[in-house]
Coordinates of N, CA, C and O in Angstrom, one line a residue:
X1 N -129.4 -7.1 53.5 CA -129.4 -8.3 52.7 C -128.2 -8.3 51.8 O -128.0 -7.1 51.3
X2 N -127.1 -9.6 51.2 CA -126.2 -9.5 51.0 C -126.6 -10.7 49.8 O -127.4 -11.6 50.3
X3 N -126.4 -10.9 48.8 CA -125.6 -12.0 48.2 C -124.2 -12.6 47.6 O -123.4 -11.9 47.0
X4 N -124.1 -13.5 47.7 CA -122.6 -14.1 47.9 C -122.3 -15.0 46.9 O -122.5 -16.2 47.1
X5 N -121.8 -14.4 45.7 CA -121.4 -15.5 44.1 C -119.7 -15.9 44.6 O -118.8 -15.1 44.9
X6 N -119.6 -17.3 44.3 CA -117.8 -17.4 44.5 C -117.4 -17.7 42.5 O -118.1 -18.0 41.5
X7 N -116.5 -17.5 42.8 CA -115.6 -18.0 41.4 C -114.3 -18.6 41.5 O -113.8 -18.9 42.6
X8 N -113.8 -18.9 40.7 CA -112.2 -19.4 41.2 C -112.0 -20.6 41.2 O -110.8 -21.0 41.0
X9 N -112.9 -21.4 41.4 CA -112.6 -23.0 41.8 C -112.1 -23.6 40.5 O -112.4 -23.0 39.5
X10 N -111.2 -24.9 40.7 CA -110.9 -26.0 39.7 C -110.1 -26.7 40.0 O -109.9 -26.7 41.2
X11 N -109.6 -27.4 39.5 CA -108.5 -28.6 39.6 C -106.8 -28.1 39.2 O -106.4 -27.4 38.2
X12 N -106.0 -28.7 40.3 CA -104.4 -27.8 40.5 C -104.1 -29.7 40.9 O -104.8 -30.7 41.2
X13 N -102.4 -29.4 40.7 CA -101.7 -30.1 41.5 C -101.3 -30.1 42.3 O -101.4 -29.0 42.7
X14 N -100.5 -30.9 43.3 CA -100.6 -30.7 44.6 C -99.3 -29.8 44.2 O -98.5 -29.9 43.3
X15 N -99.2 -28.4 45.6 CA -97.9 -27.6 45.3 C -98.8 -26.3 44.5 O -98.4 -25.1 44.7
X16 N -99.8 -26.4 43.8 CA -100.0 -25.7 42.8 C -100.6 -24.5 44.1 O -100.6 -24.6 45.3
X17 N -101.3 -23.1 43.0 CA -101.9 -22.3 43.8 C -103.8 -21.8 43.3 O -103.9 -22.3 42.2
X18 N -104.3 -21.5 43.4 CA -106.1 -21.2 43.5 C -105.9 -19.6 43.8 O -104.8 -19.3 44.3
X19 N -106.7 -18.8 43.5 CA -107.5 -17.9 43.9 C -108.9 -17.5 43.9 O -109.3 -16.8 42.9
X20 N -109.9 -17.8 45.0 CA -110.9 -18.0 45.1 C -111.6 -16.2 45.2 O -111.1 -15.2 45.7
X21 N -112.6 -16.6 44.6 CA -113.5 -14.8 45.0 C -114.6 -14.8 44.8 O -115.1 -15.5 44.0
X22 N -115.2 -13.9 45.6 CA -116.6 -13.7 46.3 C -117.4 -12.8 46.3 O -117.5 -12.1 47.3
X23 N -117.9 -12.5 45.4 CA -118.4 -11.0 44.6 C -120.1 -11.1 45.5 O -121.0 -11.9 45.5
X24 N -119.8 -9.5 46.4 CA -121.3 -9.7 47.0 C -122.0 -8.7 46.5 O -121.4 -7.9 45.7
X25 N -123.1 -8.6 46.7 CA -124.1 -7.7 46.4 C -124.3 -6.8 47.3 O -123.6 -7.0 48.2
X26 N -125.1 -5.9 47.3 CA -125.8 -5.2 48.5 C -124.7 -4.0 49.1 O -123.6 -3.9 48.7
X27 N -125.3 -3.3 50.1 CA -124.7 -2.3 50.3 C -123.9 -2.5 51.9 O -124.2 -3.4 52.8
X28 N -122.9 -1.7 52.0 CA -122.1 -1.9 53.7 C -121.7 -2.8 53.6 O -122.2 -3.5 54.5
X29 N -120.8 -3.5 52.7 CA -120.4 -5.1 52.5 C -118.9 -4.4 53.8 O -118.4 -5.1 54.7
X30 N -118.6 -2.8 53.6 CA -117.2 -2.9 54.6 C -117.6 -3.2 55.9 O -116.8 -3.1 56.8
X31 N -119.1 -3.6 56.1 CA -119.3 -3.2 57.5 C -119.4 -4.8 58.4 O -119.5 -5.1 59.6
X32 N -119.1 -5.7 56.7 CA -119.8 -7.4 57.5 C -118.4 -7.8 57.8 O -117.4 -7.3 57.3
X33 N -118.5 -8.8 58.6 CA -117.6 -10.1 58.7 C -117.8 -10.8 57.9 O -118.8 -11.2 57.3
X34 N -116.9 -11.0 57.7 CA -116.8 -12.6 56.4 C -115.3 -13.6 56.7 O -114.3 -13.5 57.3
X35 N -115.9 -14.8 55.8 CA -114.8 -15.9 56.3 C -115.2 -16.6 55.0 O -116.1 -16.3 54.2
X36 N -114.6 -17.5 54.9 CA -114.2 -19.1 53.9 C -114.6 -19.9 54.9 O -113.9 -19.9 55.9
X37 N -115.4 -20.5 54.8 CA -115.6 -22.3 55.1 C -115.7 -23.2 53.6 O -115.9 -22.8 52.5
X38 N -115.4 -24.8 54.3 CA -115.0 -25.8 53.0 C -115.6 -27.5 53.6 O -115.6 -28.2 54.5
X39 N -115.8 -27.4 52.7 CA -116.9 -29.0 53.0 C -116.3 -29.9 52.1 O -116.6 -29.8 50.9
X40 N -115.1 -31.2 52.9 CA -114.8 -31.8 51.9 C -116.0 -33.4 51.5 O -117.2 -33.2 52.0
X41 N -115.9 -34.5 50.8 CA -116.8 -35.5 50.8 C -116.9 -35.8 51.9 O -115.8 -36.0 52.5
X42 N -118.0 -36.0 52.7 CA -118.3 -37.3 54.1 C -117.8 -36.1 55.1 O -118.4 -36.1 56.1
X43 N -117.2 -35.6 55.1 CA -116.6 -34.6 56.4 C -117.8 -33.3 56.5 O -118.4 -32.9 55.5
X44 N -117.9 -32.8 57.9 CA -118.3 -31.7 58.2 C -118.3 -30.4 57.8 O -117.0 -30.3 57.8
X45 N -118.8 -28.8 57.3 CA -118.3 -27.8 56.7 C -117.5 -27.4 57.6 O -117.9 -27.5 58.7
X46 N -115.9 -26.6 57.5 CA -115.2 -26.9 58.7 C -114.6 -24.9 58.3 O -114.9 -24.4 57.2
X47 N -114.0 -24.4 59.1 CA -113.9 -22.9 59.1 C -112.4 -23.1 58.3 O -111.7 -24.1 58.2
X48 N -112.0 -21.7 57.6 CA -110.9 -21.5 56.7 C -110.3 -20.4 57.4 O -109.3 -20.6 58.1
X49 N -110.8 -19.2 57.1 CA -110.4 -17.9 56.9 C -111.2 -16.8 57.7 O -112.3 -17.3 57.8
X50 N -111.1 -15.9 58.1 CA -112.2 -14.8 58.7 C -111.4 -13.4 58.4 O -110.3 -13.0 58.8
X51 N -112.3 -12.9 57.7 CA -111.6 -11.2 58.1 C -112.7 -10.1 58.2 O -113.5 -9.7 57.4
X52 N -112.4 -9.8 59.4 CA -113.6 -8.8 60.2 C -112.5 -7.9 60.5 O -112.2 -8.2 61.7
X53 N -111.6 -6.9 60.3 CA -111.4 -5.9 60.7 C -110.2 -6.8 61.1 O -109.3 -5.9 60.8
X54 N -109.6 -7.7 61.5 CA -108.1 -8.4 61.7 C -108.4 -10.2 60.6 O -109.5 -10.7 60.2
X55 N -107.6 -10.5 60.5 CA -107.4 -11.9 60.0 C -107.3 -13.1 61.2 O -106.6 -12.9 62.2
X56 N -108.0 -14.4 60.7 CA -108.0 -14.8 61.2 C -107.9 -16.5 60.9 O -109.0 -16.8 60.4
X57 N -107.2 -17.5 60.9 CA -107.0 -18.8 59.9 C -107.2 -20.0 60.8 O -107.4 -19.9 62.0
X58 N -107.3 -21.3 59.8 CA -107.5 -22.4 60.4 C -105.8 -22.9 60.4 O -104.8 -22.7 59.8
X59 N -106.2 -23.5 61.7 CA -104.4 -24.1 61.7 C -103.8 -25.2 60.3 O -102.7 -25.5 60.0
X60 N -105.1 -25.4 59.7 CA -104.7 -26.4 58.6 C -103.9 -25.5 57.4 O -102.9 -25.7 56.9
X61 N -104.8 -24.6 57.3 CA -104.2 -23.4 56.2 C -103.2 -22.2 56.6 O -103.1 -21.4 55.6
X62 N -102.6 -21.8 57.5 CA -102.2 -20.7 58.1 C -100.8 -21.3 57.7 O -100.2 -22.4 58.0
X63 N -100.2 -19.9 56.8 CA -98.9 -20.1 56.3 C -98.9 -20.2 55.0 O -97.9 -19.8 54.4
X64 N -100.1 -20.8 54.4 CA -100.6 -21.0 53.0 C -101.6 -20.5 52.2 O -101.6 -20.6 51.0
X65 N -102.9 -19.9 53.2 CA -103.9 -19.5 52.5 C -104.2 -17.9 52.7 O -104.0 -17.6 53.9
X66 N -104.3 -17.3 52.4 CA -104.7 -15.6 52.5 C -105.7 -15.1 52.0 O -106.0 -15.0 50.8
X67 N -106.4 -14.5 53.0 CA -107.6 -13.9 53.0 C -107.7 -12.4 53.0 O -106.9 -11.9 53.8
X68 N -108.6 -11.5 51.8 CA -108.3 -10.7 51.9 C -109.7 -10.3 51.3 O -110.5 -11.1 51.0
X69 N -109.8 -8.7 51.2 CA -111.3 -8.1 50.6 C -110.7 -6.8 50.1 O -109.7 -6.2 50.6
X70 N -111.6 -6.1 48.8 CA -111.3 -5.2 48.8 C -113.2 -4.8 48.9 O -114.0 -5.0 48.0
X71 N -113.4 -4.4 49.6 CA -114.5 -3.3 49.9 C -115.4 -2.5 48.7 O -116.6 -2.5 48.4
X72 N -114.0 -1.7 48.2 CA -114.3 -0.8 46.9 C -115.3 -1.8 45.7 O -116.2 -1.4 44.9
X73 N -114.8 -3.1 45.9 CA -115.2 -4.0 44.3 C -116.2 -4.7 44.9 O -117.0 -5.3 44.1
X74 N -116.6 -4.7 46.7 CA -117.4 -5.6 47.6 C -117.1 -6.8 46.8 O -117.8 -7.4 45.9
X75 N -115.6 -7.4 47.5 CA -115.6 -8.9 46.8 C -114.3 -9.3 48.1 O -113.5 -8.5 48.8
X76 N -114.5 -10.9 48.0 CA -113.6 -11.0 49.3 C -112.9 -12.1 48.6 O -113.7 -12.7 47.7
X77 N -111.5 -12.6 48.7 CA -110.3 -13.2 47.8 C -110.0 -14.5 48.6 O -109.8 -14.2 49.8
X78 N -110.0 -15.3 48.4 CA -108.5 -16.8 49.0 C -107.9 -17.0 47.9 O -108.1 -17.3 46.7
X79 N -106.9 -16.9 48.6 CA -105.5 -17.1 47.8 C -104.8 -18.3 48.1 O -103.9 -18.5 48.9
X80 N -105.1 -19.0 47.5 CA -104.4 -20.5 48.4 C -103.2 -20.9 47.6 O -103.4 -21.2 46.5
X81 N -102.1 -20.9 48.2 CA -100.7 -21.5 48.1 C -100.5 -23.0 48.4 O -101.2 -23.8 49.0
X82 N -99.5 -23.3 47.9 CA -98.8 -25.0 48.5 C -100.0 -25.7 48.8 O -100.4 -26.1 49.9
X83 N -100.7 -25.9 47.5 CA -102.5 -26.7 47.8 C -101.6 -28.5 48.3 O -100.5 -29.0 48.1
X84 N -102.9 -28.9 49.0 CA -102.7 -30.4 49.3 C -103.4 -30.9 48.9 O -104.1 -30.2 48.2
X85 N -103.8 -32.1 48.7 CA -104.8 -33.0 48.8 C -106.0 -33.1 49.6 O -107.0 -33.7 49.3
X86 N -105.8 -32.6 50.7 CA -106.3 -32.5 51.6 C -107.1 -31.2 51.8 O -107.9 -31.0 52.7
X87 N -106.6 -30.2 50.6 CA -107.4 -29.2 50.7 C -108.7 -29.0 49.7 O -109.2 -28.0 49.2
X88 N -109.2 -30.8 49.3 CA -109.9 -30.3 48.2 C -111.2 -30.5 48.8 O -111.4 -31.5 49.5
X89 N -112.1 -29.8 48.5 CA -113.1 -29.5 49.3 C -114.1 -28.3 48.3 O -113.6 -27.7 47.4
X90 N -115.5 -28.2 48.7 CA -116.5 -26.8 48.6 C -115.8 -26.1 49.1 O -115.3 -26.6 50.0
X91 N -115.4 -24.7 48.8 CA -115.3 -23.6 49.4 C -116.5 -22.7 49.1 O -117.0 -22.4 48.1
X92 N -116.6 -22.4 50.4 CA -117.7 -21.5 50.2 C -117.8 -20.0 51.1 O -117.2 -20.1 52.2
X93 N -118.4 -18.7 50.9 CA -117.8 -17.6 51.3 C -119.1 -17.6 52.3 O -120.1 -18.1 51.9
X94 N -119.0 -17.0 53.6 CA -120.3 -16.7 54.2 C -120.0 -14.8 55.2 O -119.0 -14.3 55.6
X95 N -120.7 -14.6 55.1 CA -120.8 -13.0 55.8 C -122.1 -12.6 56.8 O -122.9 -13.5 57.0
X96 N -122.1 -11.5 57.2 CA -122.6 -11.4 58.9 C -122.4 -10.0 58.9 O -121.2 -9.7 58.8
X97 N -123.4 -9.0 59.1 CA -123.4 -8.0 59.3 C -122.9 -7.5 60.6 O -123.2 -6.3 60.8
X98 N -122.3 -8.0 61.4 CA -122.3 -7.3 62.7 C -120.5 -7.7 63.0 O -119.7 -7.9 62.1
X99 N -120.2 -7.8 64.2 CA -118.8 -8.3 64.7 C -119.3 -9.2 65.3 O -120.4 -9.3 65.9
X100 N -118.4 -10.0 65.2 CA -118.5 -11.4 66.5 C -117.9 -11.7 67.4 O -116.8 -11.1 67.2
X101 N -117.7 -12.3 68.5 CA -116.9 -12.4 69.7 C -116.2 -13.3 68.7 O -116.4 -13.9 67.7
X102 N -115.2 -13.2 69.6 CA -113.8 -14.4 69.2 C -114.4 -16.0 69.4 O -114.2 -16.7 68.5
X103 N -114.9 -16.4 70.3 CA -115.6 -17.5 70.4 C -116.3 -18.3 69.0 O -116.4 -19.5 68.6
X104 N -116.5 -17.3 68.7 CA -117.9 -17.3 67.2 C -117.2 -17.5 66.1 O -117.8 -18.1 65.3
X105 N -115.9 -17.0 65.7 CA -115.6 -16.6 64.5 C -115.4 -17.5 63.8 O -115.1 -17.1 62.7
X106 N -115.5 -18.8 63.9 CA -115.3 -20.4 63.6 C -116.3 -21.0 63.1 O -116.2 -21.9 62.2
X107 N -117.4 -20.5 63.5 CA -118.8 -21.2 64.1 C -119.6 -20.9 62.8 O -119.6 -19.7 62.6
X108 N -120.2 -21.8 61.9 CA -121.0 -21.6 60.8 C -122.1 -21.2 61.0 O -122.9 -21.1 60.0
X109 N -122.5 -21.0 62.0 CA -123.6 -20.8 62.6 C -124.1 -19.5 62.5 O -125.2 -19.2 62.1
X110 N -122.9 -18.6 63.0 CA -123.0 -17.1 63.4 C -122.8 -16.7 61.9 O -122.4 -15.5 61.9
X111 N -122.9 -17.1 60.8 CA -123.0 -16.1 59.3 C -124.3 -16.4 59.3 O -124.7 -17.5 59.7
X112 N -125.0 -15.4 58.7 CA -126.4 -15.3 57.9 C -126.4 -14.9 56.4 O -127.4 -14.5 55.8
X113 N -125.5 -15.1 55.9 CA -125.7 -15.4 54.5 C -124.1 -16.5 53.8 O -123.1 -16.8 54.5
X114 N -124.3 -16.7 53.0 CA -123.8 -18.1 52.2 C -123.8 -17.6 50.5 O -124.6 -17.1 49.8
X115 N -122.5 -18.2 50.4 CA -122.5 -18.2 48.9 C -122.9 -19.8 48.8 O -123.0 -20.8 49.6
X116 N -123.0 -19.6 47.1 CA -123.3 -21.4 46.9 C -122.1 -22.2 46.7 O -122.4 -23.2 46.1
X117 N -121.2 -22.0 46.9 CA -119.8 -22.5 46.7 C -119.3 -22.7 45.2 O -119.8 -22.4 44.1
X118 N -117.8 -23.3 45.6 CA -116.7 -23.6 44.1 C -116.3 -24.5 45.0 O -116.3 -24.6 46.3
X119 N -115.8 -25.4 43.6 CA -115.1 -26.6 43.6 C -113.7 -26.7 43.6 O -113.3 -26.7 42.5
X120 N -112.4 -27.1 44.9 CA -111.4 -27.0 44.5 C -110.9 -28.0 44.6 O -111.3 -28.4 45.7
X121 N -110.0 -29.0 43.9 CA -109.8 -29.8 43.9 C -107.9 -30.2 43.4 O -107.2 -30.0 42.4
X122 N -107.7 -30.5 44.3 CA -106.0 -31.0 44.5 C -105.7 -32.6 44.2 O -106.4 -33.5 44.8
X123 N -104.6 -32.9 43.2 CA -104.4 -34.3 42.9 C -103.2 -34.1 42.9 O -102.5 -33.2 42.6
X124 N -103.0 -35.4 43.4 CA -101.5 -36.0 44.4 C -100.3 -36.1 43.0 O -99.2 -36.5 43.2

């Protein structure tokens, strides 16, 4: 069992940069998968980031956002660069005790636990 607190969220301008983080609880946090998903108004929660042992991005963020964990502090980071407008959304951290097929790593489905998100918000 894992819990998942984020911090980090607020309001930037566009161009500006965020660093999101995800302080978990519980023990073997080196052993989960974890990722970012972000739920903007009226849209679906849609995949960010994944780092299970390699990295892994959404084409929307890749180039700009960086995902990272340090184990030692059990806490997992987004670093978001060159924010848009388009990147303002919940972010929220989710993790998964096991590995997942590549098929999966997307899929909101395959995490079993959830942070309660942060708010980031980009103005034009």
């Amino acid at each position: 069992q894992v819990q998942l607190v984020e911090s980090g969220g607020g309001s930037v301008q566009a161009g500006g940069s965020l660093r999101l983080s995800c302080a978990a609880s519980g023990r073997a946090f080196t052993y989960y998968t974890v990722a970012w998903f972000r739920q903007a108004p009226g849209k679906e929660r849609e995949f960010v980031a994944r780092n299970g042992g390699s990295t892994y991005y959404a084409d929307s963020v890749k180039g700009r956002f960086t995902i990272s964990r340090d184990n030692a502090k059990n806490t997992l980071y987004l670093q978001m660069n060159s924010l848009k407008p388009e990147d303002t959304a919940v972010y929220t951290c989710a993790a998964v005790a096991r590995n997942l097929p590549v098929l999966m790593w997307t899929n909101s489905s395959a995490y079993d636990y959830w942070g309660q998100g942060t708010q980031v918000t980009v103005s034009s």
